[in-house]
Amino acid sequence: MRLFGLALTTLAATAVAFTALADGHSKALESAIQARKANMGVISYHTGLLGAMAKGDTPYDAAIATAAAENLASAASMNRMVLWLEGSAQGTMEGTRAKPEIWSDAAGFEEDAMALETATAAMVTAAGTDLDALRIAMAAVGTACGDCHKANRGPRN
Amino acid sequence: MRLFGLALTTLAATAVAFTALADGHSKALESAIQARKANMGVISYHTGLLGAMAKGDTPYDAAIATAAAENLASAASMNRMVLWLEGSAQGTMEGTRAKPEIWSDAAGFEEDAMALETATAAMVTAAGTDLDALRIAMAAVGTACGDCHKANRGPRN
């Protein structure tokens, strides 16, 4: 019984340790989801500023457009290793629309993400050139956004 | 009376136009507030990853630390022109703790923000070196965060 008691105690301690680890891991995944949604908000804001100029809703301003494009390119180029943690997909975690394909087809996701990096880098130059250049660059940014969402974003919860 | 009627109509149309402009401006300020809070969330997340390693809560990992530092430096170096719009201070707008001093003492704010840029740029190298280097760099990042908040962040609403 004493041995059994010890075994149970050990088992309980192990279970607690596992739960603590799982809790920590789950919190890490939740934080990563919040961080990438925040970064998506940063992307969305600056895309909105550039999109409004492209549509003529706000006057073209080279300095503002360049600043927005710089921030957009920075946000789009964030290192994905610490944001897209394995195990943080829709279906496994709450509050995210990240498809499991992001991890099961990592090369495909990387390609989609790189397309946005390329399009936003081009926008940095285009934004300060003139409105026509901005509009052309904006179309490419929009395509990259749409393609990545189509392939990697799940349905609304 | 007809002239008076016309004048009133013109006045009404002008008022509507002004309201629309004001609404648009207010929305622009609200969007900027949301965007800088989102960016602050990105900063906070990556600072948290590095801070956890500095404190020994998570094991030191050079690759993860470097990725986190890169993202932190990117978020800290966002072009402030399109994020810190004049008129979006606490007291004028809801949902922000940005002190009016950010605009009334723009040079002071710029100095505080540059201190974070410098500290986070140093972190990019330190994070991949070793845990001691990360800890030293983390202290500087923490100081820059604290100094900027002390000078530029108002009380909780």
mmCIF file of C-alpha atoms in Angstrom:
data_model
loop_
_atom_site.group_PDB
_atom_site.id
_atom_site.type_symbol
_atom_site.label_atom_id
_atom_site.label_comp_id
_atom_site.label_asym_id
_atom_site.label_seq_id
_atom_site.Cartn_x
_atom_site.Cartn_y
_atom_site.Cartn_z
ATOM 1 C CA MET A 1 0.000 0.000 0.000
ATOM 2 C CA ARG A 2 2.817 2.314 0.860
ATOM 3 C CA LEU A 3 4.380 1.701 -2.503
ATOM 4 C CA PHE A 4 1.004 2.101 -4.137
ATOM 5 C CA GLY A 5 0.529 5.339 -2.182
ATOM 6 C CA LEU A 6 3.884 6.605 -3.408
ATOM 7 C CA ALA A 7 3.054 5.602 -6.934
ATOM 8 C CA LEU A 8 -0.221 7.490 -6.739
ATOM 9 C CA THR A 9 1.526 10.560 -5.326
ATOM 10 C CA THR A 10 4.077 10.435 -8.116
ATOM 11 C CA LEU A 11 1.314 10.000 -10.636
ATOM 12 C CA ALA A 12 -0.571 12.959 -9.185
ATOM 13 C CA ALA A 13 2.557 15.118 -9.220
ATOM 14 C CA THR A 14 3.218 14.118 -12.813
ATOM 15 C CA ALA A 15 -0.373 14.927 -13.746
ATOM 16 C CA VAL A 16 -0.062 18.368 -12.127
ATOM 17 C CA ALA A 17 3.200 18.992 -13.948
ATOM 18 C CA PHE A 18 1.611 17.961 -17.237
ATOM 19 C CA THR A 19 -1.415 20.173 -16.607
ATOM 20 C CA ALA A 20 0.864 23.106 -15.781
ATOM 21 C CA LEU A 21 2.819 22.487 -18.959
ATOM 22 C CA ALA A 22 -0.382 22.150 -20.972
ATOM 23 C CA ASP A 23 -1.755 25.346 -19.414
ATOM 24 C CA GLY A 24 1.471 27.180 -20.220
ATOM 25 C CA HIS A 25 1.425 25.811 -23.742
ATOM 26 C CA SER A 26 -2.222 26.728 -24.220
ATOM 27 C CA LYS A 27 -1.531 30.270 -22.992
ATOM 28 C CA ALA A 28 1.408 30.520 -25.370
ATOM 29 C CA LEU A 29 -0.862 29.513 -28.255
ATOM 30 C CA GLU A 30 -3.560 32.003 -27.189
ATOM 31 C CA SER A 31 -0.988 34.789 -26.954
ATOM 32 C CA ALA A 32 0.347 33.933 -30.403
ATOM 33 C CA ILE A 33 -3.186 34.057 -31.831
ATOM 34 C CA GLN A 34 -3.789 37.468 -30.244
ATOM 35 C CA ALA A 35 -0.433 38.745 -31.517
ATOM 36 C CA ARG A 36 -1.011 37.680 -35.104
ATOM 37 C CA LYS A 37 -4.517 39.158 -35.031
ATOM 38 C CA ALA A 38 -3.000 42.391 -33.714
ATOM 39 C CA ASN A 39 -0.439 42.302 -36.506
ATOM 40 C CA MET A 40 -3.230 41.660 -38.995
ATOM 41 C CA GLY A 41 -4.884 44.791 -37.582
ATOM 42 C CA VAL A 42 -1.710 46.764 -38.266
ATOM 43 C CA ILE A 43 -1.672 45.397 -41.821
ATOM 44 C CA SER A 44 -5.348 46.205 -42.296
ATOM 45 C CA TYR A 45 -5.009 49.799 -41.072
ATOM 46 C CA HIS A 46 -2.167 50.678 -43.416
ATOM 47 C CA THR A 47 -3.750 48.846 -46.342
ATOM 48 C CA GLY A 48 -6.853 50.915 -45.611
ATOM 49 C CA LEU A 49 -4.915 54.191 -45.805
ATOM 50 C CA LEU A 50 -3.377 53.212 -49.131
ATOM 51 C CA GLY A 51 -6.643 51.764 -50.448
ATOM 52 C CA ALA A 52 -8.500 55.002 -49.657
ATOM 53 C CA MET A 53 -5.990 56.952 -51.737
ATOM 54 C CA ALA A 54 -6.156 54.394 -54.550
ATOM 55 C CA LYS A 55 -9.950 54.745 -54.647
ATOM 56 C CA GLY A 56 -9.788 58.536 -54.428
ATOM 57 C CA ASP A 57 -11.577 58.643 -51.064
ATOM 58 C CA THR A 58 -8.670 60.593 -49.580
ATOM 59 C CA PRO A 59 -6.263 62.844 -51.483
ATOM 60 C CA TYR A 60 -2.977 61.320 -52.625
ATOM 61 C CA ASP A 61 -0.123 62.354 -50.348
ATOM 62 C CA ALA A 62 3.292 60.882 -51.154
ATOM 63 C CA ALA A 63 4.665 61.229 -47.605
ATOM 64 C CA ILE A 64 1.648 59.658 -45.914
ATOM 65 C CA ALA A 65 1.457 56.920 -48.546
ATOM 66 C CA THR A 66 5.145 56.119 -48.093
ATOM 67 C CA ALA A 67 4.827 55.997 -44.309
ATOM 68 C CA ALA A 68 1.812 53.693 -44.598
ATOM 69 C CA ALA A 69 3.622 51.481 -47.106
ATOM 70 C CA GLU A 70 6.702 51.232 -44.870
ATOM 71 C CA ASN A 71 4.577 50.110 -41.934
ATOM 72 C CA LEU A 72 2.597 47.722 -44.101
ATOM 73 C CA ALA A 73 5.808 46.132 -45.414
ATOM 74 C CA SER A 74 7.191 45.825 -41.859
ATOM 75 C CA ALA A 75 4.049 44.150 -40.564
ATOM 76 C CA ALA A 76 3.847 41.833 -43.569
ATOM 77 C CA SER A 77 7.476 40.780 -43.092
ATOM 78 C CA MET A 78 7.236 39.748 -39.440
ATOM 79 C CA ASN A 79 9.106 36.547 -38.668
ATOM 80 C CA ARG A 80 6.376 33.918 -38.787
ATOM 81 C CA MET A 81 8.136 31.375 -36.538
ATOM 82 C CA VAL A 82 6.911 32.979 -33.325
ATOM 83 C CA LEU A 83 3.467 33.982 -34.574
ATOM 84 C CA TRP A 84 2.179 30.879 -36.327
ATOM 85 C CA LEU A 85 2.783 28.333 -33.584
ATOM 86 C CA GLU A 86 1.897 24.743 -34.405
ATOM 87 C CA GLY A 87 -1.278 23.752 -32.605
ATOM 88 C CA SER A 88 -2.922 27.181 -32.936
ATOM 89 C CA ALA A 89 -5.265 26.356 -35.812
ATOM 90 C CA GLN A 90 -9.009 26.868 -36.080
ATOM 91 C CA GLY A 91 -10.680 23.738 -34.734
ATOM 92 C CA THR A 92 -7.972 23.260 -32.112
ATOM 93 C CA MET A 93 -8.044 26.755 -30.601
ATOM 94 C CA GLU A 94 -10.761 29.374 -30.153
ATOM 95 C CA GLY A 95 -10.679 32.829 -31.694
ATOM 96 C CA THR A 96 -8.734 32.051 -34.815
ATOM 97 C CA ARG A 97 -9.560 31.330 -38.437
ATOM 98 C CA ALA A 98 -6.111 29.946 -39.229
ATOM 99 C CA LYS A 99 -6.587 26.787 -41.308
ATOM 100 C CA PRO A 100 -4.673 23.610 -40.382
ATOM 101 C CA GLU A 101 -3.240 23.801 -43.920
ATOM 102 C CA ILE A 102 -0.908 26.556 -42.686
ATOM 103 C CA TRP A 103 1.049 23.806 -40.937
ATOM 104 C CA SER A 104 0.193 20.768 -43.045
ATOM 105 C CA ASP A 105 1.213 22.659 -46.204
ATOM 106 C CA ALA A 106 3.849 24.955 -44.714
ATOM 107 C CA ALA A 107 5.496 25.515 -48.104
ATOM 108 C CA GLY A 108 2.195 26.703 -49.572
ATOM 109 C CA PHE A 109 1.636 29.116 -46.682
ATOM 110 C CA GLU A 110 5.194 30.412 -46.974
ATOM 111 C CA GLU A 111 4.643 31.036 -50.688
ATOM 112 C CA ASP A 112 1.429 32.973 -49.996
ATOM 113 C CA ALA A 113 3.070 34.981 -47.230
ATOM 114 C CA MET A 114 6.101 35.746 -49.394
ATOM 115 C CA ALA A 115 3.779 37.031 -52.140
ATOM 116 C CA LEU A 116 2.525 39.641 -49.656
ATOM 117 C CA GLU A 117 6.077 40.509 -48.606
ATOM 118 C CA THR A 118 6.976 41.063 -52.265
ATOM 119 C CA ALA A 119 3.861 43.108 -53.036
ATOM 120 C CA THR A 120 4.245 45.316 -49.958
ATOM 121 C CA ALA A 121 7.970 45.858 -50.617
ATOM 122 C CA ALA A 122 7.036 47.066 -54.117
ATOM 123 C CA MET A 123 4.439 49.358 -52.545
ATOM 124 C CA VAL A 124 7.122 51.183 -50.537
ATOM 125 C CA THR A 125 8.624 52.538 -53.770
ATOM 126 C CA ALA A 126 5.338 52.924 -55.625
ATOM 127 C CA ALA A 127 3.581 54.827 -52.832
ATOM 128 C CA GLY A 128 6.012 57.724 -53.079
ATOM 129 C CA THR A 129 6.107 57.800 -56.879
ATOM 130 C CA ASP A 130 2.582 58.869 -57.872
ATOM 131 C CA LEU A 131 -1.057 57.850 -57.613
ATOM 132 C CA ASP A 132 -0.943 55.638 -60.704
ATOM 133 C CA ALA A 133 2.013 53.664 -59.334
ATOM 134 C CA LEU A 134 0.256 53.366 -55.976
ATOM 135 C CA ARG A 135 -2.883 52.027 -57.681
ATOM 136 C CA ILE A 136 -0.950 49.379 -59.598
ATOM 137 C CA ALA A 137 0.921 48.320 -56.443
ATOM 138 C CA MET A 138 -2.363 48.285 -54.509
ATOM 139 C CA ALA A 139 -3.867 45.780 -56.927
ATOM 140 C CA ALA A 140 -0.947 43.428 -56.292
ATOM 141 C CA VAL A 141 -1.271 43.867 -52.518
ATOM 142 C CA GLY A 142 -4.990 43.128 -52.755
ATOM 143 C CA THR A 143 -4.350 39.990 -54.795
ATOM 144 C CA ALA A 144 -1.769 38.761 -52.283
ATOM 145 C CA CYS A 145 -4.182 39.409 -49.378
ATOM 146 C CA GLY A 146 -7.027 37.630 -51.147
ATOM 147 C CA ASP A 147 -4.969 34.633 -52.271
ATOM 148 C CA CYS A 148 -3.558 34.055 -48.793
ATOM 149 C CA HIS A 149 -6.964 34.410 -47.124
ATOM 150 C CA LYS A 150 -8.594 32.068 -49.622
ATOM 151 C CA ALA A 151 -6.009 29.352 -49.042
ATOM 152 C CA ASN A 152 -5.345 29.794 -45.330
ATOM 153 C CA ARG A 153 -8.333 31.416 -43.640
ATOM 154 C CA GLY A 154 -11.213 29.290 -42.461
ATOM 155 C CA PRO A 155 -14.903 30.217 -42.150
ATOM 156 C CA ARG A 156 -16.203 32.734 -39.587
ATOM 157 C CA ASN A 157 -16.933 31.092 -36.261
ATOM 158 C CA MET B 1 -38.140 84.209 -48.923
ATOM 159 C CA ARG B 2 -36.918 82.250 -51.894
ATOM 160 C CA LEU B 3 -33.434 83.604 -51.478
ATOM 161 C CA PHE B 4 -33.614 82.962 -47.796
ATOM 162 C CA GLY B 5 -34.774 79.414 -48.575
ATOM 163 C CA LEU B 6 -31.851 78.888 -50.912
ATOM 164 C CA ALA B 7 -29.470 80.277 -48.371
ATOM 165 C CA LEU B 8 -30.814 77.902 -45.766
ATOM 166 C CA THR B 9 -30.505 74.969 -48.162
ATOM 167 C CA THR B 10 -26.919 75.913 -48.917
ATOM 168 C CA LEU B 11 -26.223 76.290 -45.231
ATOM 169 C CA ALA B 12 -27.747 72.866 -44.550
ATOM 170 C CA ALA B 13 -25.720 71.256 -47.333
ATOM 171 C CA THR B 14 -22.574 72.889 -46.009
ATOM 172 C CA ALA B 15 -23.366 71.657 -42.507
ATOM 173 C CA VAL B 16 -23.862 68.119 -43.826
ATOM 174 C CA ALA B 17 -20.579 68.320 -45.698
ATOM 175 C CA PHE B 18 -18.799 69.550 -42.578
ATOM 176 C CA THR B 19 -20.357 66.784 -40.495
ATOM 177 C CA ALA B 20 -19.295 64.198 -43.071
ATOM 178 C CA LEU B 21 -15.768 65.595 -43.016
ATOM 179 C CA ALA B 22 -15.758 65.619 -39.225
ATOM 180 C CA ASP B 23 -17.099 62.056 -39.165
ATOM 181 C CA GLY B 24 -14.446 60.963 -41.620
ATOM 182 C CA HIS B 25 -11.777 62.696 -39.565
ATOM 183 C CA SER B 26 -13.073 61.168 -36.345
ATOM 184 C CA LYS B 27 -13.093 57.711 -37.943
ATOM 185 C CA ALA B 28 -9.532 58.261 -39.135
ATOM 186 C CA LEU B 29 -8.488 59.129 -35.586
ATOM 187 C CA GLU B 30 -10.314 56.093 -34.167
ATOM 188 C CA SER B 31 -8.669 53.812 -36.721
ATOM 189 C CA ALA B 32 -5.241 55.247 -35.876
ATOM 190 C CA ILE B 33 -5.866 54.628 -32.167
ATOM 191 C CA GLN B 34 -6.871 51.017 -32.875
ATOM 192 C CA ALA B 35 -3.838 50.519 -35.098
ATOM 193 C CA ARG B 36 -1.325 51.815 -32.573
ATOM 194 C CA LYS B 37 -2.942 49.711 -29.838
ATOM 195 C CA ALA B 38 -2.661 46.701 -32.140
ATOM 196 C CA ASN B 39 0.978 47.537 -32.756
ATOM 197 C CA MET B 40 1.503 47.904 -29.010
ATOM 198 C CA GLY B 41 0.032 44.393 -28.715
ATOM 199 C CA VAL B 42 2.616 43.117 -31.196
ATOM 200 C CA ILE B 43 5.358 44.830 -29.155
ATOM 201 C CA SER B 44 3.986 43.403 -25.909
ATOM 202 C CA TYR B 45 3.806 39.835 -27.228
ATOM 203 C CA HIS B 46 7.397 39.739 -28.410
ATOM 204 C CA THR B 47 8.678 41.530 -25.330
ATOM 205 C CA GLY B 48 6.833 38.855 -23.337
ATOM 206 C CA LEU B 49 8.606 36.022 -25.182
ATOM 207 C CA LEU B 50 12.003 37.607 -24.554
ATOM 208 C CA GLY B 51 11.145 38.544 -20.973
ATOM 209 C CA ALA B 52 10.095 34.960 -20.170
ATOM 210 C CA MET B 53 13.512 33.729 -21.346
ATOM 211 C CA ALA B 54 15.290 36.490 -19.420
ATOM 212 C CA LYS B 55 13.467 35.442 -16.243
ATOM 213 C CA GLY B 56 14.068 31.741 -16.873
ATOM 214 C CA ASP B 57 10.353 30.975 -17.208
ATOM 215 C CA THR B 58 10.976 29.462 -20.637
ATOM 216 C CA PRO B 59 14.222 27.897 -21.850
ATOM 217 C CA TYR B 60 16.603 30.112 -23.819
ATOM 218 C CA ASP B 61 16.392 29.393 -27.536
ATOM 219 C CA ALA B 62 18.572 31.522 -29.798
ATOM 220 C CA ALA B 63 16.392 31.084 -32.904
ATOM 221 C CA ILE B 64 13.120 31.898 -31.149
ATOM 222 C CA ALA B 65 14.713 34.810 -29.295
ATOM 223 C CA THR B 66 16.113 36.220 -32.533
ATOM 224 C CA ALA B 67 12.756 35.898 -34.298
ATOM 225 C CA ALA B 68 11.008 37.627 -31.402
ATOM 226 C CA ALA B 69 13.641 40.376 -31.330
ATOM 227 C CA GLU B 70 13.333 40.966 -35.081
ATOM 228 C CA ASN B 71 9.566 41.373 -34.780
ATOM 229 C CA LEU B 72 9.910 43.570 -31.722
ATOM 230 C CA ALA B 73 12.385 45.837 -33.529
ATOM 231 C CA SER B 74 10.086 46.036 -36.575
ATOM 232 C CA ALA B 75 7.051 46.961 -34.483
ATOM 233 C CA ALA B 76 9.040 49.500 -32.451
ATOM 234 C CA SER B 77 10.310 51.148 -35.630
ATOM 235 C CA MET B 78 6.953 51.743 -37.299
ATOM 236 C CA ASN B 79 6.693 55.132 -38.956
ATOM 237 C CA ARG B 80 4.894 57.218 -36.362
ATOM 238 C CA MET B 81 3.460 59.805 -38.777
ATOM 239 C CA VAL B 82 0.433 57.681 -39.667
ATOM 240 C CA LEU B 83 -0.130 56.191 -36.210
ATOM 241 C CA TRP B 84 0.113 59.171 -33.878
ATOM 242 C CA LEU B 85 -2.351 61.486 -35.625
ATOM 243 C CA GLU B 86 -2.776 64.916 -34.073
ATOM 244 C CA GLY B 87 -6.130 65.112 -32.294
ATOM 245 C CA SER B 88 -6.059 61.499 -31.094
ATOM 246 C CA ALA B 89 -5.030 62.171 -27.497
ATOM 247 C CA GLN B 90 -6.654 61.023 -24.273
ATOM 248 C CA GLY B 91 -9.222 63.635 -23.299
ATOM 249 C CA THR B 92 -10.098 64.321 -26.939
ATOM 250 C CA MET B 93 -10.771 60.741 -28.044
ATOM 251 C CA GLU B 94 -12.065 57.637 -26.277
ATOM 252 C CA GLY B 95 -10.086 54.427 -25.856
ATOM 253 C CA THR B 96 -6.617 55.879 -25.704
ATOM 254 C CA ARG B 97 -4.163 56.802 -22.983
ATOM 255 C CA ALA B 98 -1.959 58.855 -25.302
ATOM 256 C CA LYS B 99 -1.045 62.059 -23.461
ATOM 257 C CA PRO B 100 -1.408 65.419 -25.238
ATOM 258 C CA GLU B 101 2.335 65.870 -24.534
ATOM 259 C CA ILE B 102 3.023 63.479 -27.427
ATOM 260 C CA TRP B 103 2.073 66.348 -29.720
ATOM 261 C CA SER B 104 2.819 69.380 -27.543
ATOM 262 C CA ASP B 105 6.339 68.028 -26.881
ATOM 263 C CA ALA B 106 6.882 66.120 -30.120
ATOM 264 C CA ALA B 107 10.675 66.219 -29.707
ATOM 265 C CA GLY B 108 10.392 64.590 -26.283
ATOM 266 C CA PHE B 109 8.141 61.848 -27.640
ATOM 267 C CA GLU B 110 10.473 61.257 -30.556
ATOM 268 C CA GLU B 111 13.409 60.918 -28.156
ATOM 269 C CA ASP B 112 11.508 58.357 -26.046
ATOM 270 C CA ALA B 113 10.416 56.411 -29.126
ATOM 271 C CA MET B 114 13.949 56.453 -30.544
ATOM 272 C CA ALA B 115 15.265 55.042 -27.261
ATOM 273 C CA LEU B 116 13.015 52.010 -27.825
ATOM 274 C CA GLU B 117 14.159 51.723 -31.444
ATOM 275 C CA THR B 118 17.779 51.705 -30.268
ATOM 276 C CA ALA B 119 17.170 49.208 -27.453
ATOM 277 C CA THR B 120 15.222 46.809 -29.670
ATOM 278 C CA ALA B 121 17.804 47.024 -32.469
ATOM 279 C CA ALA B 122 20.461 46.036 -29.909
ATOM 280 C CA MET B 123 18.224 43.150 -28.830
ATOM 281 C CA VAL B 124 18.268 41.665 -32.340
ATOM 282 C CA THR B 125 22.001 40.940 -31.978
ATOM 283 C CA ALA B 126 21.905 40.148 -28.263
ATOM 284 C CA ALA B 127 19.013 37.684 -28.519
ATOM 285 C CA GLY B 128 21.013 35.318 -30.714
ATOM 286 C CA THR B 129 24.248 35.651 -28.724
ATOM 287 C CA ASP B 130 23.446 34.061 -25.356
ATOM 288 C CA LEU B 131 21.142 34.361 -22.366
ATOM 289 C CA ASP B 132 23.372 36.856 -20.556
ATOM 290 C CA ALA B 133 23.402 39.185 -23.555
ATOM 291 C CA LEU B 134 19.630 38.811 -23.883
ATOM 292 C CA ARG B 135 19.186 39.723 -20.215
ATOM 293 C CA ILE B 136 21.299 42.869 -20.515
ATOM 294 C CA ALA B 137 19.445 43.918 -23.679
ATOM 295 C CA MET B 138 16.115 43.150 -21.990
ATOM 296 C CA ALA B 139 16.888 45.560 -19.155
ATOM 297 C CA ALA B 140 17.450 48.336 -21.714
ATOM 298 C CA VAL B 141 14.203 47.470 -23.535
ATOM 299 C CA GLY B 142 12.335 47.527 -20.223
ATOM 300 C CA THR B 143 13.790 50.925 -19.347
ATOM 301 C CA ALA B 144 12.807 52.351 -22.739
ATOM 302 C CA CYS B 145 9.252 50.976 -22.375
ATOM 303 C CA GLY B 146 8.928 52.372 -18.864
ATOM 304 C CA ASP B 147 10.385 55.791 -19.657
ATOM 305 C CA CYS B 148 8.098 56.266 -22.657
ATOM 306 C CA HIS B 149 5.007 55.136 -20.764
ATOM 307 C CA LYS B 150 5.830 57.368 -17.813
ATOM 308 C CA ALA B 151 6.183 60.432 -20.017
ATOM 309 C CA ASN B 152 3.510 59.752 -22.617
ATOM 310 C CA ARG B 153 0.849 57.448 -21.204
ATOM 311 C CA GLY B 154 -2.028 58.894 -19.218
ATOM 312 C CA PRO B 155 -4.048 57.276 -16.409
ATOM 313 C CA ARG B 156 -6.388 54.328 -16.973
ATOM 314 C CA ASN B 157 -9.830 55.467 -18.018
#
